[in-house]
Amino acid sequence: MAAVAVLRAFGARGPMCLRRGPWAQHPARFCSRDPAGAGRRESEPRPTSARQLDGIRNIVLSNPKKRNALSLAMLKSLQSDILHDADSNDLKVIIISAEGPVFSSGHDLKELTEEQGRDYHAEVFQTCSKVMMLIRNHPVPVIAMVNGLATAAGCQLVASCDIAVASDKSSFATPGVNIGLFCSTPGVALARAVPRKVALEMLFTGEPISAQQALLHGLLSKVVPEAELQEETMRIARKIASLSRPVVSLGKATFYKQLPQDLGTAYYLTSQAMVDNLALRDGQEGITAFLQKRKPIWSHEPV
């Protein structure tokens, strides 16, 4: 698929450690190789963990002691988890969540000091941008499950996901201006999720907004009590996982493709997509099943 080709352009796929997440129901697989961990000491834990069950991949930011800062190691680990088997029919949806009271505090400021140098700084921001674009271009929906504070690049990560569900105790901010580093890259995702004036107030003041405000302005899809967060997120994920992967994948790609277009071009592109959808095996299966008053049996075949 075209979306997978785009993903491959951002980084080579390789083995991924699937580690136990906080909601694992069965033993998870482990592996010894970690292509994203080049340069990291063997004694250091992997900054993300990933587990896949019934078509749902749970990726967890797993460095709560450092407020799940998006260090270069964290970004590369997240990138690896997102890319792993992206074209597999066994993968239907991805959930990104975090351990601890902070979803993510954004970039690791220790990596942004003068001592690290301009080239290193460029690698950090380029890698972060690639991760955000991977989410947008991924063939399956990506859901952010937020239970706490998401700031700067952490807020950017939430804004980049296709769906975002948060607890009512969560909050969001782009506070870089307060320390002399304007949140320019987070502003890219933020400006595409909320109205311009809301984004600019967040960027110019650095002040946080509540989960309810984030919902009102479009940064979030849904806000629920903390006790219901996992259940509601999994409900959405299970619903997506029960549907035809190629149909959902085509729909996601088409939705983003038509967004920046003028009205006529948007309708032209989506009309072609509807025709392509009808040519899919699952497109015809769904219509046939509806007419026969039975449940569809999805093949998940891309043709």
Coordinates of C-alpha atoms in Angstrom, one line a residue:
M1 CA 0.0 0.0 0.0
A2 CA 1.1 3.6 -0.7
A3 CA 0.8 4.5 3.0
V4 CA 3.3 1.7 3.9
A5 CA 5.7 2.9 1.3
V6 CA 5.6 6.3 2.9
L7 CA 6.3 4.8 6.3
R8 CA 9.3 2.9 5.0
A9 CA 10.7 6.1 3.6
F10 CA 11.0 7.4 7.2
G11 CA 13.0 4.4 8.6
A12 CA 13.9 0.8 8.1
R13 CA 11.7 -1.7 9.8
G14 CA 13.3 -4.3 12.0
P15 CA 12.8 -6.5 15.1
M16 CA 10.8 -5.0 17.9
C17 CA 10.7 -6.0 21.6
L18 CA 7.1 -6.6 22.6
R19 CA 7.1 -6.0 26.3
R20 CA 4.4 -6.3 28.9
G21 CA 2.2 -3.2 29.1
P22 CA 0.2 -2.2 32.2
W23 CA -3.0 -3.9 31.0
A24 CA -1.4 -7.1 29.5
Q25 CA -3.8 -10.0 29.9
H26 CA -1.4 -12.7 28.7
P27 CA 2.3 -13.2 28.7
A28 CA 4.0 -10.9 26.1
R29 CA 6.8 -11.8 23.8
F30 CA 10.3 -10.5 24.4
C31 CA 13.2 -10.1 22.1
S32 CA 16.8 -9.3 22.7
R33 CA 17.5 -7.0 19.8
D34 CA 16.5 -3.3 19.9
P35 CA 17.3 -1.5 16.7
A36 CA 16.1 1.8 18.2
G37 CA 18.4 1.5 21.2
A38 CA 21.7 2.1 19.4
G39 CA 24.1 3.8 21.8
R40 CA 22.1 2.9 24.9
R41 CA 23.7 0.9 27.6
E42 CA 22.4 -2.6 28.0
S43 CA 21.5 -1.9 31.6
E44 CA 19.2 0.9 30.6
P45 CA 15.5 -0.1 30.2
R46 CA 13.8 0.5 26.8
P47 CA 11.9 3.8 27.1
T48 CA 8.8 2.4 25.5
S49 CA 7.0 -0.9 25.7
A50 CA 4.7 -2.5 23.2
R51 CA 2.2 -5.3 23.2
Q52 CA -0.2 -6.5 20.6
L53 CA -3.4 -8.5 21.2
D54 CA -6.4 -9.0 19.0
G55 CA -5.3 -6.5 16.4
I56 CA -4.7 -3.7 19.0
R57 CA -1.1 -2.6 19.6
N58 CA -0.5 -0.8 22.9
I59 CA 2.6 1.4 23.0
V60 CA 3.5 2.8 26.4
L61 CA 5.9 5.6 27.2
S62 CA 7.7 3.9 30.0
N63 CA 10.0 6.4 31.6
P64 CA 7.9 8.1 34.3
K65 CA 11.0 9.1 36.4
K66 CA 11.9 11.5 33.6
R67 CA 8.2 12.5 33.1
N68 CA 8.2 10.5 29.8
A69 CA 10.4 13.1 28.2
L70 CA 10.7 12.6 24.4
S71 CA 14.4 12.1 24.5
L72 CA 16.1 11.0 21.3
A73 CA 16.1 7.4 22.6
M74 CA 12.4 7.6 23.5
L75 CA 11.6 9.0 20.0
K76 CA 13.6 6.3 18.2
S77 CA 12.0 3.6 20.4
L78 CA 8.5 5.0 19.7
Q79 CA 9.3 5.2 16.0
S80 CA 10.4 1.5 16.0
D81 CA 7.2 0.5 17.8
I82 CA 5.0 2.4 15.3
L83 CA 6.8 1.0 12.2
H84 CA 6.9 -2.6 13.3
D85 CA 4.8 -4.8 10.9
A86 CA 2.9 -1.7 9.8
D87 CA 1.7 -3.6 6.7
S88 CA 0.5 -6.7 8.6
N89 CA -3.2 -7.5 8.4
D90 CA -2.9 -8.5 12.1
L91 CA -2.5 -4.9 13.1
K92 CA -5.8 -2.9 13.1
V93 CA -5.2 0.0 15.6
I94 CA -2.5 1.5 17.8
I95 CA -2.9 3.0 21.3
I96 CA -0.2 5.3 22.7
S97 CA -0.3 5.8 26.5
A98 CA 2.1 6.5 29.3
E99 CA 3.1 5.3 32.7
G100 CA 2.9 7.8 35.6
P101 CA 1.1 11.1 36.2
V102 CA 2.7 12.8 33.2
F103 CA 1.8 11.6 29.7
S104 CA 4.9 13.4 28.4
S105 CA 6.7 16.6 29.3
G106 CA 8.1 17.1 25.8
H107 CA 11.7 17.1 24.8
D108 CA 14.4 16.3 27.2
L109 CA 15.9 19.7 27.9
K110 CA 19.3 18.1 28.9
E111 CA 19.6 17.2 25.2
L112 CA 19.0 20.8 24.1
T113 CA 21.9 22.5 25.8
E114 CA 24.7 24.2 24.0
E115 CA 27.1 21.3 24.8
Q116 CA 25.1 18.9 22.6
G117 CA 25.6 21.1 19.5
R118 CA 23.6 22.1 16.6
D119 CA 23.8 18.8 14.7
Y120 CA 22.5 16.8 17.7
H121 CA 19.7 19.4 18.1
A122 CA 18.7 19.0 14.5
E123 CA 18.6 15.2 14.8
V124 CA 16.2 15.5 17.8
F125 CA 13.7 17.7 16.1
Q126 CA 14.0 15.9 12.8
T127 CA 13.4 12.6 14.5
C128 CA 10.4 14.0 16.4
S129 CA 8.9 15.4 13.2
K130 CA 9.3 12.0 11.5
V131 CA 7.5 10.3 14.4
M132 CA 4.6 12.7 14.1
M133 CA 4.3 12.2 10.4
L134 CA 4.5 8.4 10.8
I135 CA 1.4 8.7 12.9
R136 CA -0.4 10.7 10.2
N137 CA 0.7 8.4 7.4
H138 CA 0.3 5.1 9.2
P139 CA -2.2 2.8 7.6
V140 CA -4.2 2.2 10.8
P141 CA -5.7 4.7 13.2
V142 CA -3.6 5.8 16.2
I143 CA -5.3 6.7 19.5
A144 CA -3.7 8.7 22.3
M145 CA -4.9 7.6 25.7
V146 CA -3.9 10.5 28.1
N147 CA -4.1 10.4 31.9
G148 CA -2.2 13.5 33.1
L149 CA -0.1 16.3 31.8
A150 CA 1.0 16.6 28.2
T151 CA 3.2 19.6 27.4
A152 CA 5.2 20.8 24.4
A153 CA 6.2 17.9 22.2
G154 CA 4.0 15.7 24.5
C155 CA 1.0 17.9 23.5
Q156 CA 2.2 17.7 19.9
L157 CA 2.1 13.9 20.2
V158 CA -1.5 14.0 21.4
A159 CA -2.5 16.5 18.6
S160 CA -0.8 14.2 16.0
C161 CA -2.9 11.2 16.8
D162 CA -6.1 10.4 14.9
I163 CA -8.2 10.1 18.0
A164 CA -7.4 11.3 21.6
V165 CA -9.2 10.2 24.7
A166 CA -8.2 11.8 28.0
S167 CA -9.2 11.6 31.7
D168 CA -10.8 14.6 33.2
K169 CA -7.7 15.3 35.3
S170 CA -5.5 15.7 32.2
S171 CA -4.2 19.1 31.0
F172 CA -2.3 20.4 28.0
A173 CA 0.2 23.1 27.3
T174 CA 2.9 24.4 25.0
P175 CA 5.0 26.3 27.6
G176 CA 8.3 26.6 25.7
V177 CA 8.0 30.3 25.5
N178 CA 8.5 30.5 29.3
I179 CA 12.0 29.1 29.1
G180 CA 13.0 30.9 25.9
L181 CA 12.3 28.1 23.4
F182 CA 9.1 28.7 21.4
C183 CA 7.1 25.6 20.7
S184 CA 7.4 26.0 17.0
T185 CA 7.2 22.3 16.1
P186 CA 4.4 21.4 18.5
G187 CA 2.6 24.4 17.0
V188 CA 2.4 22.5 13.6
A189 CA 0.3 19.7 15.1
L190 CA -1.6 22.0 17.5
A191 CA -2.6 24.4 14.7
R192 CA -4.1 21.5 12.8
A193 CA -6.1 20.4 15.7
V194 CA -7.5 23.6 17.3
P195 CA -8.6 27.0 16.0
R196 CA -5.8 29.4 15.2
K197 CA -6.5 31.8 18.0
V198 CA -6.6 29.0 20.6
A199 CA -3.3 27.6 19.4
L200 CA -1.7 31.1 19.4
E201 CA -2.8 31.8 22.9
M202 CA -1.4 28.5 24.1
L203 CA 1.9 29.2 22.2
F204 CA 2.2 32.9 23.3
T205 CA 1.4 32.4 27.0
G206 CA 2.4 28.8 27.7
E207 CA -0.6 28.5 30.0
P208 CA -2.2 25.1 30.2
I209 CA -5.8 24.2 29.2
S210 CA -7.9 21.7 31.0
A211 CA -9.2 18.4 29.4
Q212 CA -12.7 20.0 29.0
Q213 CA -11.2 23.0 27.3
A214 CA -9.1 20.7 25.0
L215 CA -12.3 18.8 24.1
L216 CA -14.2 22.0 23.4
H217 CA -11.5 23.2 21.0
G218 CA -11.0 19.9 19.2
L219 CA -7.7 18.7 20.7
L220 CA -9.4 15.7 22.2
S221 CA -12.1 13.4 20.9
K222 CA -13.5 12.5 24.4
V223 CA -13.0 13.2 28.1
V224 CA -14.0 10.6 30.7
P225 CA -13.4 10.0 34.4
E226 CA -10.0 8.5 35.1
A227 CA -11.6 5.2 36.2
E228 CA -13.2 4.9 32.8
L229 CA -10.3 5.9 30.6
Q230 CA -8.9 2.5 29.8
E231 CA -12.3 1.0 29.2
E232 CA -13.5 3.7 26.9
T233 CA -10.3 3.8 24.9
M234 CA -10.3 0.0 24.5
R235 CA -14.0 0.2 23.5
I236 CA -13.1 2.5 20.6
A237 CA -10.0 0.4 19.7
R238 CA -12.0 -2.9 19.7
K239 CA -14.7 -1.3 17.4
I240 CA -12.0 -0.2 14.9
A241 CA -10.3 -3.6 15.2
S242 CA -13.6 -5.4 14.3
L243 CA -13.8 -3.6 10.9
S244 CA -12.0 -4.1 7.6
R245 CA -8.4 -3.0 7.8
P246 CA -8.1 -2.0 4.1
V247 CA -11.4 0.0 4.2
V248 CA -10.3 1.9 7.3
S249 CA -6.8 2.4 5.9
L250 CA -8.2 3.8 2.6
G251 CA -10.6 6.0 4.5
K252 CA -7.8 7.4 6.8
A253 CA -5.5 8.2 3.9
T254 CA -8.3 9.8 1.9
F255 CA -9.5 11.9 4.8
Y256 CA -6.1 13.5 5.3
K257 CA -5.5 13.8 1.5
Q258 CA -8.6 15.9 0.9
L259 CA -8.3 18.1 4.0
P260 CA -6.0 20.8 2.5
Q261 CA -7.8 20.8 -0.9
D262 CA -10.4 23.2 -2.3
L263 CA -13.9 21.9 -2.2
G264 CA -14.0 20.7 -5.8
T265 CA -10.7 18.9 -5.6
A266 CA -11.7 17.3 -2.3
Y267 CA -14.9 15.9 -3.8
Y268 CA -13.0 14.7 -6.8
L269 CA -10.4 12.8 -4.7
T270 CA -13.1 11.4 -2.4
S271 CA -15.3 10.3 -5.3
Q272 CA -12.3 8.4 -6.7
A273 CA -11.7 6.9 -3.3
M274 CA -15.3 5.7 -3.1
V275 CA -14.9 3.9 -6.4
D276 CA -11.6 2.4 -5.2
N277 CA -13.4 1.3 -2.0
L278 CA -16.1 -0.5 -4.0
A279 CA -13.3 -2.4 -5.9
L280 CA -12.0 -3.8 -2.6
R281 CA -13.1 -7.3 -1.7
D282 CA -14.3 -6.1 1.6
G283 CA -16.2 -3.2 0.0
Q284 CA -18.3 -5.7 -1.9
E285 CA -18.6 -8.1 1.0
G286 CA -20.0 -5.4 3.3
I287 CA -22.7 -4.4 0.8
T288 CA -23.6 -8.0 0.0
A289 CA -23.8 -8.8 3.7
F290 CA -26.1 -5.8 4.3
L291 CA -28.4 -6.8 1.5
Q292 CA -28.5 -10.4 2.7
K293 CA -29.1 -9.2 6.3
R294 CA -26.1 -10.9 7.7
K295 CA -22.8 -9.8 9.4
P296 CA -19.9 -9.2 7.0
I297 CA -17.0 -11.6 7.0
W298 CA -13.9 -9.4 6.4
S299 CA -11.0 -10.8 4.4
H300 CA -8.8 -7.8 5.3
E301 CA -7.2 -8.3 1.8
P302 CA -5.9 -5.0 0.2
V303 CA -7.4 -5.9 -3.2

